[in-house]
mmCIF file of C-alpha atoms in Angstrom:
data_model
loop_
_atom_site.group_PDB
_atom_site.id
_atom_site.type_symbol
_atom_site.label_atom_id
_atom_site.label_comp_id
_atom_site.label_asym_id
_atom_site.label_seq_id
_atom_site.Cartn_x
_atom_site.Cartn_y
_atom_site.Cartn_z
ATOM 1 C CA UNK D 56 -0.013 -0.041 -0.048
ATOM 2 C CA UNK D 57 3.216 2.181 -0.069
ATOM 3 C CA UNK D 58 2.574 3.605 3.326
ATOM 4 C CA UNK D 59 5.711 5.359 4.442
ATOM 5 C CA UNK D 60 8.059 4.546 7.391
ATOM 6 C CA UNK D 61 8.842 7.610 9.252
ATOM 7 C CA UNK D 62 12.608 7.612 10.296
ATOM 8 C CA UNK D 63 14.053 10.132 12.667
ATOM 9 C CA UNK D 64 16.222 11.702 10.110
ATOM 10 C CA UNK D 65 12.908 12.533 7.964
ATOM 11 C CA UNK D 66 10.981 13.615 10.975
ATOM 12 C CA UNK D 67 13.716 16.062 11.735
ATOM 13 C CA UNK D 68 13.871 17.344 8.280
ATOM 14 C CA UNK D 69 10.140 17.458 7.468
ATOM 15 C CA UNK D 70 8.313 17.699 10.780
ATOM 16 C CA UNK D 71 10.545 18.889 13.824
ATOM 17 C CA UNK D 72 10.083 22.630 13.227
ATOM 18 C CA UNK D 73 6.150 22.425 13.136
ATOM 19 C CA UNK D 74 6.422 20.325 16.201
ATOM 20 C CA UNK D 75 8.487 23.090 17.946
ATOM 21 C CA UNK D 76 6.021 25.757 17.188
ATOM 22 C CA UNK D 77 3.297 23.740 18.753
ATOM 23 C CA UNK D 78 3.702 24.989 22.463
ATOM 24 C CA UNK D 79 5.236 21.871 23.832
ATOM 25 C CA UNK D 80 4.524 20.551 27.331
ATOM 26 C CA UNK D 81 7.377 19.735 29.697
ATOM 27 C CA UNK D 82 6.686 15.992 29.116
ATOM 28 C CA UNK D 83 6.911 16.407 25.187
ATOM 29 C CA UNK D 84 10.170 18.714 25.399
ATOM 30 C CA UNK D 85 11.840 16.327 27.718
ATOM 31 C CA UNK D 86 10.839 13.199 25.652
ATOM 32 C CA UNK D 87 12.249 15.026 22.573
ATOM 33 C CA UNK D 88 15.879 15.212 24.320
ATOM 34 C CA UNK D 89 15.459 11.549 25.264
ATOM 35 C CA UNK D 90 15.108 10.455 21.667
ATOM 36 C CA UNK D 91 18.171 12.951 20.664
ATOM 37 C CA UNK D 92 20.433 11.336 23.230
ATOM 38 C CA UNK D 93 19.334 7.833 22.614
ATOM 39 C CA UNK D 94 20.047 8.293 18.752
ATOM 40 C CA UNK D 95 23.392 9.838 18.690
ATOM 41 C CA UNK D 96 24.150 8.606 14.960
ATOM 42 C CA UNK D 97 21.664 11.426 13.889
ATOM 43 C CA UNK D 98 24.678 13.931 14.463
ATOM 44 C CA UNK D 99 26.749 11.813 11.980
ATOM 45 C CA UNK D 100 24.652 13.115 9.168
ATOM 46 C CA UNK D 101 25.830 16.416 8.078
ATOM 47 C CA UNK D 102 22.742 17.837 6.733
ATOM 48 C CA UNK D 103 20.704 16.504 9.654
ATOM 49 C CA UNK D 104 23.139 18.068 12.064
ATOM 50 C CA UNK D 105 22.839 21.633 10.329
ATOM 51 C CA UNK D 106 19.164 21.475 10.556
ATOM 52 C CA UNK D 107 19.399 20.719 14.372
ATOM 53 C CA UNK D 108 21.884 23.700 14.698
ATOM 54 C CA UNK D 109 19.451 26.170 13.297
ATOM 55 C CA UNK D 110 16.180 24.867 14.992
ATOM 56 C CA UNK D 111 15.095 26.475 18.431
ATOM 57 C CA UNK D 112 15.512 23.456 20.337
ATOM 58 C CA UNK D 113 16.554 25.110 23.624
ATOM 59 C CA UNK D 114 14.139 26.627 26.078
ATOM 60 C CA UNK D 115 15.656 29.476 27.964
ATOM 61 C CA UNK D 116 14.643 30.553 31.421
ATOM 62 C CA UNK D 117 12.347 33.312 29.808
ATOM 63 C CA UNK D 118 10.197 30.436 28.452
ATOM 64 C CA UNK D 119 11.224 30.958 24.700
ATOM 65 C CA UNK D 120 12.804 28.402 22.479
ATOM 66 C CA UNK D 121 16.036 29.336 20.748
ATOM 67 C CA UNK D 122 18.741 27.582 18.800
ATOM 68 C CA UNK D 123 21.605 26.150 20.750
ATOM 69 C CA UNK D 124 24.390 28.683 19.851
ATOM 70 C CA UNK D 125 22.231 31.582 21.408
ATOM 71 C CA UNK D 126 21.889 29.969 24.882
ATOM 72 C CA UNK D 127 24.401 28.543 27.514
ATOM 73 C CA UNK D 128 24.179 26.299 30.596
ATOM 74 C CA UNK D 129 24.526 28.911 33.582
ATOM 75 C CA UNK D 130 27.714 29.266 35.349
ATOM 76 C CA UNK D 131 29.196 31.869 37.669
ATOM 77 C CA UNK D 132 31.858 32.913 35.159
ATOM 78 C CA UNK D 133 29.447 33.135 32.306
ATOM 79 C CA UNK D 134 27.221 35.460 34.480
ATOM 80 C CA UNK D 135 30.073 37.554 35.446
ATOM 81 C CA UNK D 136 30.682 38.274 31.708
ATOM 82 C CA UNK D 137 27.154 38.167 30.135
ATOM 83 C CA UNK D 138 24.946 39.309 33.304
ATOM 84 C CA UNK D 139 21.961 37.439 34.254
ATOM 85 C CA UNK D 140 19.413 37.923 31.402
ATOM 86 C CA UNK D 141 16.969 34.833 31.513
ATOM 87 C CA UNK D 142 17.048 34.567 27.628
ATOM 88 C CA UNK D 143 20.566 33.375 27.733
ATOM 89 C CA UNK D 144 20.221 30.678 30.151
ATOM 90 C CA UNK D 145 18.914 26.991 29.571
ATOM 91 C CA UNK D 146 16.074 26.137 31.750
ATOM 92 C CA UNK D 147 17.428 22.982 33.347
ATOM 93 C CA UNK D 148 14.463 22.560 35.722
ATOM 94 C CA UNK D 149 12.467 20.263 33.573
ATOM 95 C CA UNK D 150 15.469 17.841 33.325
ATOM 96 C CA UNK D 151 16.455 14.989 35.612
ATOM 97 C CA UNK D 152 19.870 16.131 36.955
ATOM 98 C CA UNK D 153 21.498 12.740 36.389
ATOM 99 C CA UNK D 154 20.893 13.208 32.642
ATOM 100 C CA UNK D 155 21.991 16.675 32.367
ATOM 101 C CA UNK D 156 25.739 15.612 31.152
ATOM 102 C CA UNK D 157 24.063 13.796 28.242
ATOM 103 C CA UNK D 158 21.875 16.994 27.253
ATOM 104 C CA UNK D 159 25.084 19.028 27.607
ATOM 105 C CA UNK D 160 27.040 16.931 25.229
ATOM 106 C CA UNK D 161 24.145 16.808 22.663
ATOM 107 C CA UNK D 162 23.733 20.418 22.793
ATOM 108 C CA UNK D 163 27.260 21.203 22.382
ATOM 109 C CA UNK D 164 27.653 19.030 19.330
ATOM 110 C CA UNK D 165 24.748 21.273 17.854
ATOM 111 C CA UNK D 166 26.460 24.419 18.626
ATOM 112 C CA UNK D 167 26.063 25.669 22.139
ATOM 113 C CA UNK D 168 29.209 27.463 23.355
ATOM 114 C CA UNK D 169 31.188 26.918 26.365
ATOM 115 C CA UNK D 170 32.237 30.429 26.393
ATOM 116 C CA UNK D 171 30.202 33.505 25.040
ATOM 117 C CA UNK D 172 30.104 34.616 21.605
ATOM 118 C CA UNK D 173 31.824 37.955 20.661
ATOM 119 C CA UNK D 174 28.197 39.138 19.877
ATOM 120 C CA UNK D 175 26.607 38.294 23.175
ATOM 121 C CA UNK D 176 29.782 39.847 24.994
ATOM 122 C CA UNK D 177 29.267 43.333 23.121
ATOM 123 C CA UNK D 178 25.630 43.087 23.896
ATOM 124 C CA UNK D 179 26.704 43.069 27.701
ATOM 125 C CA UNK D 180 29.168 45.927 27.082
ATOM 126 C CA UNK D 181 26.337 47.881 25.662
ATOM 127 C CA UNK D 182 24.230 47.098 28.721
ATOM 128 C CA UNK D 183 26.992 48.188 31.101
ATOM 129 C CA UNK D 184 27.670 51.565 29.453
ATOM 130 C CA UNK D 185 23.965 52.747 29.700
ATOM 131 C CA UNK D 186 25.391 53.891 33.223
ATOM 132 C CA UNK D 187 28.195 56.471 33.510
ATOM 133 C CA UNK D 188 31.723 55.555 34.256
ATOM 134 C CA UNK D 189 32.437 54.649 38.046
ATOM 135 C CA UNK D 190 34.718 52.215 39.909
ATOM 136 C CA UNK D 191 32.035 49.451 39.695
ATOM 137 C CA UNK D 192 31.335 49.976 35.960
ATOM 138 C CA UNK D 193 34.994 50.284 34.906
ATOM 139 C CA UNK D 194 35.899 47.035 36.913
ATOM 140 C CA UNK D 195 33.157 45.273 34.981
ATOM 141 C CA UNK D 196 34.484 46.682 31.468
ATOM 142 C CA UNK D 197 37.934 45.814 32.400
ATOM 143 C CA UNK D 198 36.934 42.204 33.086
ATOM 144 C CA UNK D 199 35.289 42.053 29.749
ATOM 145 C CA UNK D 200 37.944 43.710 27.882
ATOM 146 C CA UNK D 201 40.227 41.141 29.310
ATOM 147 C CA UNK D 202 38.056 38.645 27.749
ATOM 148 C CA UNK D 203 38.060 40.415 24.362
ATOM 149 C CA UNK D 204 41.603 40.063 24.221
ATOM 150 C CA UNK D 205 41.591 36.267 24.642
ATOM 151 C CA UNK D 206 39.020 36.336 21.925
ATOM 152 C CA UNK D 207 41.182 38.191 19.863
ATOM 153 C CA UNK D 208 43.938 35.645 19.992
ATOM 154 C CA UNK D 209 41.646 32.524 20.041
ATOM 155 C CA UNK D 210 39.590 33.379 17.090
ATOM 156 C CA UNK D 211 42.575 35.112 15.356
ATOM 157 C CA UNK D 212 40.256 38.340 14.744
ATOM 158 C CA UNK D 213 43.093 40.080 12.957
ATOM 159 C CA UNK D 214 43.080 37.415 10.163
ATOM 160 C CA UNK D 215 39.396 37.093 10.231
ATOM 161 C CA UNK D 216 37.881 40.299 9.967
ATOM 162 C CA UNK D 217 35.494 39.393 7.425
ATOM 163 C CA UNK D 218 34.041 36.753 9.628
ATOM 164 C CA UNK D 219 33.667 39.161 12.475
ATOM 165 C CA UNK D 220 32.901 42.303 10.567
ATOM 166 C CA UNK D 221 29.881 43.367 12.558
ATOM 167 C CA UNK D 222 31.273 42.604 15.979
ATOM 168 C CA UNK D 223 34.480 44.389 15.024
ATOM 169 C CA UNK D 224 32.589 47.458 13.905
ATOM 170 C CA UNK D 225 30.634 47.551 17.198
ATOM 171 C CA UNK D 226 34.054 47.372 19.109
ATOM 172 C CA UNK D 227 35.363 50.226 17.067
ATOM 173 C CA UNK D 228 32.273 52.497 16.813
ATOM 174 C CA UNK D 229 30.721 51.917 20.369
ATOM 175 C CA UNK D 230 31.341 54.435 23.161
ATOM 176 C CA UNK D 231 32.434 51.862 25.621
ATOM 177 C CA UNK D 232 35.855 52.570 27.049
ATOM 178 C CA UNK D 233 36.829 54.602 30.193
ATOM 179 C CA UNK D 234 39.528 57.378 29.984
ATOM 180 C CA UNK D 235 41.907 59.380 32.271
ATOM 181 C CA UNK D 236 43.090 62.690 32.106
ATOM 182 C CA UNK D 237 45.570 63.995 34.659
ATOM 183 C CA UNK D 238 45.580 60.649 36.198
ATOM 184 C CA UNK D 239 41.730 60.956 36.983
ATOM 185 C CA UNK D 240 38.941 58.735 35.776
ATOM 186 C CA UNK D 241 36.389 60.815 33.585
ATOM 187 C CA UNK D 242 33.246 60.011 35.277
ATOM 188 C CA UNK D 243 31.209 61.688 32.820
ATOM 189 C CA UNK D 244 31.334 59.853 29.469
ATOM 190 C CA UNK D 245 32.634 56.665 27.820
ATOM 191 C CA UNK D 246 34.674 56.933 24.791
ATOM 192 C CA UNK D 247 35.046 54.986 21.254
ATOM 193 C CA UNK D 248 38.552 53.734 20.642
ATOM 194 C CA UNK D 249 39.245 56.377 18.080
ATOM 195 C CA UNK D 250 38.765 59.045 20.778
ATOM 196 C CA UNK D 251 41.637 57.675 23.154
ATOM 197 C CA UNK D 252 45.328 57.477 22.974
ATOM 198 C CA UNK D 253 47.214 54.357 23.775
ATOM 199 C CA UNK D 254 48.790 54.348 27.354
ATOM 200 C CA UNK D 255 52.118 53.041 26.262
ATOM 201 C CA UNK D 256 53.961 56.392 25.897
ATOM 202 C CA UNK D 257 51.174 58.598 27.611
ATOM 203 C CA UNK D 258 53.233 60.116 30.641
ATOM 204 C CA UNK D 259 54.442 62.894 28.624
ATOM 205 C CA UNK D 260 51.095 64.405 27.849
ATOM 206 C CA UNK D 261 48.721 63.093 30.371
ATOM 207 C CA UNK D 262 47.431 66.440 31.178
ATOM 208 C CA UNK D 263 46.528 67.200 27.524
ATOM 209 C CA UNK D 264 44.565 64.172 26.128
ATOM 210 C CA UNK D 265 42.052 61.465 27.050
ATOM 211 C CA UNK D 266 44.104 58.162 27.591
ATOM 212 C CA UNK D 267 42.824 54.566 27.554
ATOM 213 C CA UNK D 268 42.263 53.694 31.317
ATOM 214 C CA UNK D 269 41.663 50.051 31.616
ATOM 215 C CA UNK D 270 44.314 48.360 33.860
ATOM 216 C CA UNK D 271 46.515 45.902 32.595
ATOM 217 C CA UNK D 272 45.504 43.003 34.648
ATOM 218 C CA UNK D 273 45.596 39.494 33.693
ATOM 219 C CA UNK D 274 46.605 39.455 30.091
ATOM 220 C CA UNK D 275 49.240 41.626 28.157
ATOM 221 C CA UNK D 276 47.769 44.645 26.386
ATOM 222 C CA UNK D 277 49.041 44.573 22.711
ATOM 223 C CA UNK D 278 49.690 47.229 20.291
ATOM 224 C CA UNK D 279 48.088 44.977 17.552
ATOM 225 C CA UNK D 280 44.957 44.772 19.314
ATOM 226 C CA UNK D 281 44.741 48.582 20.030
#
């Protein structure tokens, strides 16, 4: 009678997006994950894996479904970098804790990051600089700046400007850096990078210009990055 057999691969390709639009119950949501972690060979099929990477498979703490690369499993280190917006964090309350490592592995395989994306990090920067420079906000920006130096090296931004074109534009054009003049923090405004001078030879003219004012803490500040 030519009745079709529905394989998991075909289900993902032809029906999963509709299923995700149907306001899943907790039971349905968890059952879906049970299928994924019990059928790991689906990730060996490149086309199927690409579909899973794009679909909103992750329920965040704000109740919305998002692709895996837009969410994170919440940790203190990530909160320190990204803030505590519910839309970023996986809602783990529906899962049995003993199975969380399986779900972690699956979601990482379809794009969930262990460290923040450059775009999400810059979103956090823009939130911080909605407030004027102070000891607290400068400390927060300094911590993120240190992480951006790490990304600069790890992602080889100097050689991949096209890939990170939007993010590099945001770093260059956003008013987000603190400045000093006469050894005092400017507590009025943030500055775009092009408005500041590098601190490497600043002592001779500190009284005359605005100088980049993030302390060199954990990573070496490089002229290449500046």
